[in-house]
Short mmCIF file of C-alpha atoms in Angstrom, two decimals:
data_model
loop_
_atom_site.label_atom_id
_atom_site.label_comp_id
_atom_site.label_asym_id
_atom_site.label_seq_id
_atom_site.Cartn_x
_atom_site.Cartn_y
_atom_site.Cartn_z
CA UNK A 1 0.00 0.00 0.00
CA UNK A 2 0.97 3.48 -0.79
CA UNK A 3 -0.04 6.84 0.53
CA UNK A 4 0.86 10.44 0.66
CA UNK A 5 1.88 11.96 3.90
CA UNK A 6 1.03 15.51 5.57
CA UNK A 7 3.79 17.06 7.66
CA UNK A 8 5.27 19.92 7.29
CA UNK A 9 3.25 23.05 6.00
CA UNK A 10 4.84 23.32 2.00
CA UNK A 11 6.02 26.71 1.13
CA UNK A 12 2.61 26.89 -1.02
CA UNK A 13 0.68 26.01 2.14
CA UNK A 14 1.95 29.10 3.70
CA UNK A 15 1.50 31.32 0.98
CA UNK A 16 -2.11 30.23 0.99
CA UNK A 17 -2.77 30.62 4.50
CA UNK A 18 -1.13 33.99 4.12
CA UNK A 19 -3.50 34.89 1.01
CA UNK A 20 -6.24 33.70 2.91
CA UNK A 21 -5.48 35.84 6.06
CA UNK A 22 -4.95 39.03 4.31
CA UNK A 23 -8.28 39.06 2.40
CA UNK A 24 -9.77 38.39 5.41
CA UNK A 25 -8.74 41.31 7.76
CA UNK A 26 -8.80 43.90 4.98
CA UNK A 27 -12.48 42.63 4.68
CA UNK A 28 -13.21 42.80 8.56
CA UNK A 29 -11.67 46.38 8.39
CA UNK A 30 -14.02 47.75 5.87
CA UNK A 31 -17.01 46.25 6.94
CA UNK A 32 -16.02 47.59 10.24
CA UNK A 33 -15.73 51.50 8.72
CA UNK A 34 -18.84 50.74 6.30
CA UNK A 35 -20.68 49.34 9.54
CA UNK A 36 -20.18 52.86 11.58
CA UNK A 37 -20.94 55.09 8.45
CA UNK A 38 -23.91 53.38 7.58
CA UNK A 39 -25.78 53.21 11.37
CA UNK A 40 -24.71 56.99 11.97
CA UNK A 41 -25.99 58.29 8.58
CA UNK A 42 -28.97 55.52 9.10
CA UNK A 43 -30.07 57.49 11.86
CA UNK A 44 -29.11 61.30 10.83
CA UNK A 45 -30.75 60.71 7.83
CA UNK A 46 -33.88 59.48 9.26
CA UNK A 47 -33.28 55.71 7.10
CA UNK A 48 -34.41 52.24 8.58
CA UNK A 49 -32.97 50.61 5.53
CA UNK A 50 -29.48 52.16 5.74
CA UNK A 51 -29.26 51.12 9.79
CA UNK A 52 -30.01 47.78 8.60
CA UNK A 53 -27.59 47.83 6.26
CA UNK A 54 -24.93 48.77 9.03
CA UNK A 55 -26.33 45.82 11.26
CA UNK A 56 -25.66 43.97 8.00
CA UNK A 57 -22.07 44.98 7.76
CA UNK A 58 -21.62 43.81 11.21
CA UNK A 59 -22.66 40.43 10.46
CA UNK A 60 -20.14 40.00 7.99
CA UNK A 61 -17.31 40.95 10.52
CA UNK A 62 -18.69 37.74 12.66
CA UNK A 63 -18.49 36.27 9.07
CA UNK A 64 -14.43 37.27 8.63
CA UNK A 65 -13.98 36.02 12.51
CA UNK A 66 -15.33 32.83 11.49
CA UNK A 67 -13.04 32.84 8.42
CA UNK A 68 -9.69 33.59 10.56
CA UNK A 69 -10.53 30.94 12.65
CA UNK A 70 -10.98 28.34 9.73
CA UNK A 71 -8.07 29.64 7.64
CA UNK A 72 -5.85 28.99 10.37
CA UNK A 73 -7.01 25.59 11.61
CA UNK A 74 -7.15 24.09 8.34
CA UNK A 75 -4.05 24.88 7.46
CA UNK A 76 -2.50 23.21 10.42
CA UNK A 77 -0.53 20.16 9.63
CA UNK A 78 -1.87 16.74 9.91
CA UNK A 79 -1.32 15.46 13.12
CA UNK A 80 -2.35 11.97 15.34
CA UNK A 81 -5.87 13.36 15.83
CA UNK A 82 -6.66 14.75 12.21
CA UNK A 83 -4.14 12.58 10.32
CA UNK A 84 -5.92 13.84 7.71
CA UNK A 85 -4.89 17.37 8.25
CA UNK A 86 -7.56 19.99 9.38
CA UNK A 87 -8.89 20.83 5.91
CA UNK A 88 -12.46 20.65 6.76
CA UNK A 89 -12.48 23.24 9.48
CA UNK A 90 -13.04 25.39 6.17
CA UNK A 91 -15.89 22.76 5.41
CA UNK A 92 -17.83 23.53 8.52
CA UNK A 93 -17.31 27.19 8.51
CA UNK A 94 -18.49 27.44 4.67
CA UNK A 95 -21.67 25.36 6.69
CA UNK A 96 -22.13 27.96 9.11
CA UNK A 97 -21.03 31.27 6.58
CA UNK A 98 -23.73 29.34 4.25
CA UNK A 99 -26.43 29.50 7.01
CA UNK A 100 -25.62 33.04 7.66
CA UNK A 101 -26.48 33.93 4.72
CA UNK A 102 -29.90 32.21 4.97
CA UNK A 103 -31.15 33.68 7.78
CA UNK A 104 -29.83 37.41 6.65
CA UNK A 105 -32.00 36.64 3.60
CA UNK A 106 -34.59 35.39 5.21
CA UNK A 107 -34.39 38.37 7.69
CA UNK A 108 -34.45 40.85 4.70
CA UNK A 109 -37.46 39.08 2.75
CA UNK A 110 -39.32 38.94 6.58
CA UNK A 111 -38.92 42.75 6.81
CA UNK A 112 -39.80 43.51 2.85
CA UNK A 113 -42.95 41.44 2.99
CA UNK A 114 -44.51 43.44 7.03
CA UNK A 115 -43.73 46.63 4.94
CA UNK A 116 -45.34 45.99 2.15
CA UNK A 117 -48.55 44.99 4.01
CA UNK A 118 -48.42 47.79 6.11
CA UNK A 119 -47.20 50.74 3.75
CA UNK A 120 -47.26 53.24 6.93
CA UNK A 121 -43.49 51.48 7.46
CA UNK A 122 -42.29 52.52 4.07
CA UNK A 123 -40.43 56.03 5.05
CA UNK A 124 -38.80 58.29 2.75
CA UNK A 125 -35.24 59.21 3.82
CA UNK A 126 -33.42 62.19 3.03
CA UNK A 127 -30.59 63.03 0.68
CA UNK A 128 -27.65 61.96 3.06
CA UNK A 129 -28.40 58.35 3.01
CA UNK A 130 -27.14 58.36 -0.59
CA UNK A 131 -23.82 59.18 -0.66
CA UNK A 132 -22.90 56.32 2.37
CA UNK A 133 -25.38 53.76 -0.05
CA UNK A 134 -23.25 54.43 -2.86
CA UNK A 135 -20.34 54.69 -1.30
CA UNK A 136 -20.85 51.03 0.13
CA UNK A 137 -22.12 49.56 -2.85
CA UNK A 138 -18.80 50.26 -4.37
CA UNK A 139 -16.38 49.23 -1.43
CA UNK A 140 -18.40 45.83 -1.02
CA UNK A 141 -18.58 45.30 -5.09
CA UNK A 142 -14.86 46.07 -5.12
CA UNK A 143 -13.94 43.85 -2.21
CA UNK A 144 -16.35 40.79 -3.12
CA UNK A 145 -14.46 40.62 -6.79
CA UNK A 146 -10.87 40.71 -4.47
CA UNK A 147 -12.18 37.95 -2.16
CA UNK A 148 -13.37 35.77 -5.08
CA UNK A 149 -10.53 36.13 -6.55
CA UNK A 150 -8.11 35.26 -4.32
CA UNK A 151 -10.86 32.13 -3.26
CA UNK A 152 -10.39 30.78 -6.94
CA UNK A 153 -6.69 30.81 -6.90
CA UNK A 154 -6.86 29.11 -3.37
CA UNK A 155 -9.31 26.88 -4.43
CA UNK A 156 -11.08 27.53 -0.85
CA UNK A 157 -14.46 27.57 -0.74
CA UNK A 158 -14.23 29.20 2.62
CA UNK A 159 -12.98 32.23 0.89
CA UNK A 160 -15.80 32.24 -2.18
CA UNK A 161 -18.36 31.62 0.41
CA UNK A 162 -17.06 34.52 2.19
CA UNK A 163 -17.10 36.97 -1.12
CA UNK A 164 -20.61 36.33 -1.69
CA UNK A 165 -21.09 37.69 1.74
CA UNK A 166 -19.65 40.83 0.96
CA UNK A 167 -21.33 40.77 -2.56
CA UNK A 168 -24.72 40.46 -0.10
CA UNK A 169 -23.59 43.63 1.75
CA UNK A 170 -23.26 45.36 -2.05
CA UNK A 171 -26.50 44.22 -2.70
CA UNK A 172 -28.41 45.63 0.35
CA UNK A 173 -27.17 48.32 0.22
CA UNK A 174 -28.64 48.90 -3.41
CA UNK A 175 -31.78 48.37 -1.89
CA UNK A 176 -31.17 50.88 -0.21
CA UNK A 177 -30.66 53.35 -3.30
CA UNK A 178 -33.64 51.96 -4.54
CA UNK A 179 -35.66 53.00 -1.34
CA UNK A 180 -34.47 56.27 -1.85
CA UNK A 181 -34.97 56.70 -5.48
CA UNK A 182 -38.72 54.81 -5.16
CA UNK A 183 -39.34 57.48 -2.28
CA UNK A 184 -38.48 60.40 -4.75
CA UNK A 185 -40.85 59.09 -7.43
CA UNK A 186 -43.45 58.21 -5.25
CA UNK A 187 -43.15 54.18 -5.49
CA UNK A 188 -42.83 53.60 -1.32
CA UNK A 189 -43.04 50.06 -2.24
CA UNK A 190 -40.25 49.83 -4.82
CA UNK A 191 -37.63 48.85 -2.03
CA UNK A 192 -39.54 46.40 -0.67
CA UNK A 193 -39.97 43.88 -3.95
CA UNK A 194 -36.47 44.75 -4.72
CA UNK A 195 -35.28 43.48 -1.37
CA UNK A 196 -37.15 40.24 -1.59
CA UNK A 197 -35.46 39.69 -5.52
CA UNK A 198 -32.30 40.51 -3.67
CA UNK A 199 -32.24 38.25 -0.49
CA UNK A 200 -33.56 35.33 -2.82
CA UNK A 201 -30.48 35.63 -4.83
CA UNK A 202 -27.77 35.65 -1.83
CA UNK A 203 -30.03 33.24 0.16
CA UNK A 204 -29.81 30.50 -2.95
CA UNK A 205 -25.98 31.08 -3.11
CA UNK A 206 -26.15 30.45 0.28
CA UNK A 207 -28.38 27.22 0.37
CA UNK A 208 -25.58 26.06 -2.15
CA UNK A 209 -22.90 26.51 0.31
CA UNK A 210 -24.64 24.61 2.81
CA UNK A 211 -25.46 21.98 0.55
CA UNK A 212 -22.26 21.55 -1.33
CA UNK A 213 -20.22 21.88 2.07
CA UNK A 214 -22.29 19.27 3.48
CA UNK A 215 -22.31 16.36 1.10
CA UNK A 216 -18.50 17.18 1.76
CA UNK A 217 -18.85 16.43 5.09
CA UNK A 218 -20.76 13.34 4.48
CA UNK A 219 -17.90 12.04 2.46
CA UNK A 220 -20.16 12.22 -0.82
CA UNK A 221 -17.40 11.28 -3.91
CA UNK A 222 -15.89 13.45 -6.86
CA UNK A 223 -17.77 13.53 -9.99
CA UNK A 224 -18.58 11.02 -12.44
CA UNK A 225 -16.10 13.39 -14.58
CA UNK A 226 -13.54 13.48 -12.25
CA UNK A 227 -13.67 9.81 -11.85
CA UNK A 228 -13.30 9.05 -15.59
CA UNK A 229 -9.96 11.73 -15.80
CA UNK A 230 -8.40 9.66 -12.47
CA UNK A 231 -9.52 6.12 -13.87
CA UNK A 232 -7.57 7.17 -17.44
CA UNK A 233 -4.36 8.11 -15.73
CA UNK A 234 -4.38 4.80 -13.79
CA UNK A 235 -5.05 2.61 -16.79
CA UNK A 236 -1.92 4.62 -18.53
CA UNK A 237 0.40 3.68 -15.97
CA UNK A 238 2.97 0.49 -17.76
CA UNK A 239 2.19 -2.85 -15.22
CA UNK A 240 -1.43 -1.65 -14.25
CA UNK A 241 -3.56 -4.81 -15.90
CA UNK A 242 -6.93 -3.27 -14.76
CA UNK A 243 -8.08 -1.01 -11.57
CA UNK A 244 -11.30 -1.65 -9.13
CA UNK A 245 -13.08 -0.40 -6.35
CA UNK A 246 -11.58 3.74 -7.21
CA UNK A 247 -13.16 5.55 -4.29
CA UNK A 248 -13.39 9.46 -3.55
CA UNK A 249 -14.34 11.60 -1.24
CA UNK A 250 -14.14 15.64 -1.15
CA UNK A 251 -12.32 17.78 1.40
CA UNK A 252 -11.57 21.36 1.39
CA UNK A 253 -11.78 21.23 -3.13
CA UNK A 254 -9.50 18.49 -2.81
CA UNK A 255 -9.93 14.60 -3.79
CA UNK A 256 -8.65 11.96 -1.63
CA UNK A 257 -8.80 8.93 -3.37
CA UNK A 258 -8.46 5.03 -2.31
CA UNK A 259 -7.68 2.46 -5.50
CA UNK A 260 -6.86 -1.51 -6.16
CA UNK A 261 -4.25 -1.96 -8.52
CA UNK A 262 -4.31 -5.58 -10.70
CA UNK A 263 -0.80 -6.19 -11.58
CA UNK A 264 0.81 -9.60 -12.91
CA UNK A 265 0.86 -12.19 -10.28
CA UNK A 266 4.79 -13.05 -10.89
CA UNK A 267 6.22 -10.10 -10.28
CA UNK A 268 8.22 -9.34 -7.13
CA UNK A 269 7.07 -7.64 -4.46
CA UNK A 270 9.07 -4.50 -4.83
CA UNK A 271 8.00 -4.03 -8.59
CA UNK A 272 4.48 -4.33 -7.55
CA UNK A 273 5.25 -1.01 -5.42
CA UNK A 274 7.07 0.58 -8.24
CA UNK A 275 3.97 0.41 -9.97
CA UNK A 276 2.03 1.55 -7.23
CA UNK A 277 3.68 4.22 -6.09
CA UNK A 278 3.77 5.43 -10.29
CA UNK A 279 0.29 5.51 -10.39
CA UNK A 280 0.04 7.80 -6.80
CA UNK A 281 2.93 9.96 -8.03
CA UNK A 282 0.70 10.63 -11.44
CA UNK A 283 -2.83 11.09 -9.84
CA UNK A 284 -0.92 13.74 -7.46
CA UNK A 285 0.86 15.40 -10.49
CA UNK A 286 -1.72 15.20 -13.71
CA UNK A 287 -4.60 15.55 -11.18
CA UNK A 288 -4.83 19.37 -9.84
CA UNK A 289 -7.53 17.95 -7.23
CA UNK A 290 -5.86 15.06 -5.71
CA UNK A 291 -4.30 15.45 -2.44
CA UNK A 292 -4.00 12.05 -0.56
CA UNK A 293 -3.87 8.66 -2.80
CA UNK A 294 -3.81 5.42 -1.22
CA UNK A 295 -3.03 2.35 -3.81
CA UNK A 296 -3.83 -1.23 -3.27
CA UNK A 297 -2.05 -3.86 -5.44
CA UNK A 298 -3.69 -6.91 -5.96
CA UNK A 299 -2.62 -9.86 -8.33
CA UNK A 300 -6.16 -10.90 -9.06
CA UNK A 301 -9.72 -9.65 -9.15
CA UNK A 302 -11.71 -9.66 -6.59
CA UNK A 303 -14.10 -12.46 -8.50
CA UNK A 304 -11.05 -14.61 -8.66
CA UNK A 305 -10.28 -14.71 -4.81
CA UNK A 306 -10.83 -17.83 -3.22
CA UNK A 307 -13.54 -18.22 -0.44
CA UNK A 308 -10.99 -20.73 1.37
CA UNK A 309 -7.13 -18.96 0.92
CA UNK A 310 -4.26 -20.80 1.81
CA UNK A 311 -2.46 -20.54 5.05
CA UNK A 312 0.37 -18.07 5.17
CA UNK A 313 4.08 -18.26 4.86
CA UNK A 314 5.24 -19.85 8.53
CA UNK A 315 2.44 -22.82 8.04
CA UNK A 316 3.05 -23.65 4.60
CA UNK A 317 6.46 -23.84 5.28
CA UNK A 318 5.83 -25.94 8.64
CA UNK A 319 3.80 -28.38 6.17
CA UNK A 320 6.63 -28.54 3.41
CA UNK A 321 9.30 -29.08 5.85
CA UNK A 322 7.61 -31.74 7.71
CA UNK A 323 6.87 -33.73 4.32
CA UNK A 324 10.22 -33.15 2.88
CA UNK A 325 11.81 -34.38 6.24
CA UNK A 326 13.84 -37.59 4.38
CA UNK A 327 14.70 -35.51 1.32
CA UNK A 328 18.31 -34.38 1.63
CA UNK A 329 17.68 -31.57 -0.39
CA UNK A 330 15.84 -29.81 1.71
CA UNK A 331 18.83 -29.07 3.67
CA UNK A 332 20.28 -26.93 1.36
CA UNK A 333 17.33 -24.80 0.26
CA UNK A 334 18.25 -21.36 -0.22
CA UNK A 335 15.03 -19.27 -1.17
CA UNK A 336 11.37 -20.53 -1.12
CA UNK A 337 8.92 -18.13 -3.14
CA UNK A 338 5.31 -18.49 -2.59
CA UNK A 339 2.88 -17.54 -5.41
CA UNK A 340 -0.75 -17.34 -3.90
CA UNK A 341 -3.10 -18.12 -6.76
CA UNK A 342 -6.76 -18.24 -5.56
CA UNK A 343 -6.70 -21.45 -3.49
CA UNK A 344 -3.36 -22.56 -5.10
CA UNK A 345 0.17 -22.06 -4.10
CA UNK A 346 3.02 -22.34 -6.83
CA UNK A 347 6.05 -22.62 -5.06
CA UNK A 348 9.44 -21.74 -6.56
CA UNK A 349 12.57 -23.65 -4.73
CA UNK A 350 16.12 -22.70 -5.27
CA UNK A 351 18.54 -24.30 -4.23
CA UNK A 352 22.73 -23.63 -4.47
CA UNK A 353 24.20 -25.01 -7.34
CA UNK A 354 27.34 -26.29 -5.46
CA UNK A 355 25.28 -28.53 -3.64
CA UNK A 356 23.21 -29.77 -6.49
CA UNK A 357 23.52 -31.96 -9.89
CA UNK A 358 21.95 -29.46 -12.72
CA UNK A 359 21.96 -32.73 -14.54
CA UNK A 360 19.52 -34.26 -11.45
CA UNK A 361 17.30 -31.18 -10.91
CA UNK A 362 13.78 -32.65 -12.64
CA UNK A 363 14.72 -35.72 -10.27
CA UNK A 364 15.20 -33.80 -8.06
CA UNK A 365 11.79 -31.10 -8.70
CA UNK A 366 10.19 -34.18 -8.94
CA UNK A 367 10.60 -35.91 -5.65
CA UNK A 368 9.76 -32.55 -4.13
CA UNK A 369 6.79 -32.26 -6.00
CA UNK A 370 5.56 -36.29 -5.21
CA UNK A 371 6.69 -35.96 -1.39
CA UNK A 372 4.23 -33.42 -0.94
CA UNK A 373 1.36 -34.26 -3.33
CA UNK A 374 -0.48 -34.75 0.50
CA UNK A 375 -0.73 -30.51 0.58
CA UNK A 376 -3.57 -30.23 -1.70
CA UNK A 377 -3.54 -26.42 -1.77
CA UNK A 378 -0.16 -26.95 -3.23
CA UNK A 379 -0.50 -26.44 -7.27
CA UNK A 380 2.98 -27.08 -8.14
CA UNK A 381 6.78 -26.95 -7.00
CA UNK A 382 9.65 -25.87 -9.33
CA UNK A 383 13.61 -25.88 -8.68
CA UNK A 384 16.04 -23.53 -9.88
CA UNK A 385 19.59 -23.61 -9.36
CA UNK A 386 21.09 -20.45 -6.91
CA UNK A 387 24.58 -19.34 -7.64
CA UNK A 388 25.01 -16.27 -5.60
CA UNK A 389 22.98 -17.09 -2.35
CA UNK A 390 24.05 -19.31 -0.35
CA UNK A 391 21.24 -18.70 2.66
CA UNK A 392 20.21 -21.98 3.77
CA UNK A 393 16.63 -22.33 5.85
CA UNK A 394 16.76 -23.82 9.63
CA UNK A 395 14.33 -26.71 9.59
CA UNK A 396 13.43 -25.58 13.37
CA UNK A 397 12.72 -22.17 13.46
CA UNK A 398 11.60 -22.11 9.66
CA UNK A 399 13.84 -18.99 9.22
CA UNK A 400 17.10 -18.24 7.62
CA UNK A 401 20.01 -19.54 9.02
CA UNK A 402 22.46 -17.63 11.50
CA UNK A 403 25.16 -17.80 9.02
CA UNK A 404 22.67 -17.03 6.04
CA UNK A 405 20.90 -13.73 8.07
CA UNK A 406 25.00 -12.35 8.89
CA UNK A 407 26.36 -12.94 5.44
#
């Protein structure tokens, strides 16, 4: 098996956390000047709407606190509790930004709908709400494109969420231009529809943040897409015979992804993770949202496994060993290979060539083979002739020899 690991913060983890930072506080400082100028000129000027709008502002700076907090827990290093790393602190706080943004919608579309059935609510404020309207509209329009931007290039969610926020703050407070403009013209009730085609636009983006975050959270998988793009790099990579069971699941806009590998059933052991680790290494690099990749090799599908699998290496061994006990041969084995094949074992002998006819090795193979025909999950022995090892197994212990382990 093969996986990824999370230390150390990369020097690209720090940058982001940096980006992510710095968006947020120069956000939580204008909504914090936009917050006072609105709820003073709300009530100079005589304006429900525009104090609103100020209370509005101020829920966006809870908004940027809950951001802070996020950006810097899930950028923490994986550790033994979250070996995972801490990406999905972002996850729940794009849940509760999300929900924010409900209920300020729903709040808005509340408070359009009493003034429309009572009209005596609809007020007409005076010129010096619309200079701080305007004025906001811009510095909120101005700082949701910022925030979005920099939440693309992060590929946070946390931060988008948190743009559409400020976008929201834009937006109500063009509601409030349109209060003041209806008011002029006579149309009391202009600001009131307006608000309620407002909210419902920032309370759907909002519904999609909760919805999105939380099939995240629920470990829903990538794509069908996105599962085609990671299924063609795997087939690419040279040893892969087939894949099965490719799993996915989503945290923080990244992929983690669990795969089974079928590779040939003769190759060594090391070669199988040569090929394993190729096919991580690729879905990290040719995949921009993989993060963590965890490879499986098997030698043969999963319809091909036997219900009843053969014992493992220290019992077959035992069972050899204990029918080859008169063979003199046996003595001088220096490698047994095991090749588990459903309910079968192939087993590959070799034994040194200084100690062995190569004119008498099919004898030899043979009486191997016919001394432990009794093993019936044995498929078939085969001898080869060693020249370089001269390791010899201990009959008692069933492990390499003292002299064969220090050599």
């Amino acid at each position: 098996m093969h996986t990824t690991s999370a230390e150390k913060p990369t020097i690209a983890d720090r940058s982001t956390g940096h980006l992510k930072t710095r968006i947020t506080l120069v956000g939580a400082v204008v909504n914090l000047l936009l917050a006072g100028i609105k709820i003073v000129v709300g009530v100079i000027g005589h304006s429900q709407a525009l104090v609103a709008d100020g209370i509005h502002s101020l829920s966006d700076l809870l908004s940027d606190a809950v951001v802070l907090f996020a950006s810097h827990s899930g950028s923490k290093a994986a550790d033994a509790e979250h070996p995972y790393g801490h990406a999905r602190f972002e996850t729940v706080a794009t849940v509760v930004i999300g929900v924010m943004l409900l209920i300020v919608a729903g709040s808005f579309i509340y408070d359009a709908v009493l003034r429309l059935l009572d009209p005596a609510q609809l007020q007409v404020p005076n010129w010096v709400v619309l200079p701080a309207a305007i004025i906001s509209v811009l510095a909120n329009e101005a700082l949701y494109h910022y925030t979005a931007r920099v939440g693309r290039r992060v590929g946070s969610r946390l931060i988008e969420a948190n743009a559409w926020h400020h976008r929201s703050d834009a937006l109500s407070s063009l509601i409030v231009i349109g209060a003041f403009s209806g008011g002029l013209a006579g149309l009391t009730w202009l600001d009131a529809v307006a608000a309620i085609i407002v909210a419902t636009m920032f309370g759907v983006m909002g519904w999609q943040f909760v919805w999105q975050s939380t099939r995240e959270l629920v470990d829903t998988g990538a794509d069908p897409q996105t599962l085609k793009e990671l299924a063609k790099v795997i087939d690419t990579v040279d040893g892969v015979r087939s894949h099965h069971d490719l799993r996915t699941r989503l945290m923080a806009g990244k992929v983690l992804i669990d795969v089974h590998l079928l590779v040939d059933p003769w190759i060594s052991v090391s070669e199988g993770h040569r090929i394993g680790e190729e096919a991580r290494r690729r879905l990290i690099e040719q995949t921009s949202q993989a993060s963590e990749v965890l490879v499986h090799v098997d030698t043969q599908k999963p319809s091909d496994t036997a219900a009843s699998l053969p014992p493992l290496r220290h019992q077959i061994l035992a069972d050899l060993m204990d029918a080859w006990v008169d063979l003199p041969e046996a003595d001088y084995l220096s490698r047994v290979t095991l090749h588990y094949l459903g309910s079968h074992v192939q087993v590959v002998l070799e034994l040194p060539a200084k100690h062995v006819d190569p004119h008498r090795l099919e004898e030899i193979e043979d009486r191997f083979q016919r001394t432990a025909a009794r093993l019936t999950y044995i498929e078939s022995i085969r001898c080869l002739l060693a020249t370089s090892r001269e390791s010899r197994y201990d009959k008692t212990t069933l492990q390499p020899s003292a002299q064969a382990a220090g050599s």
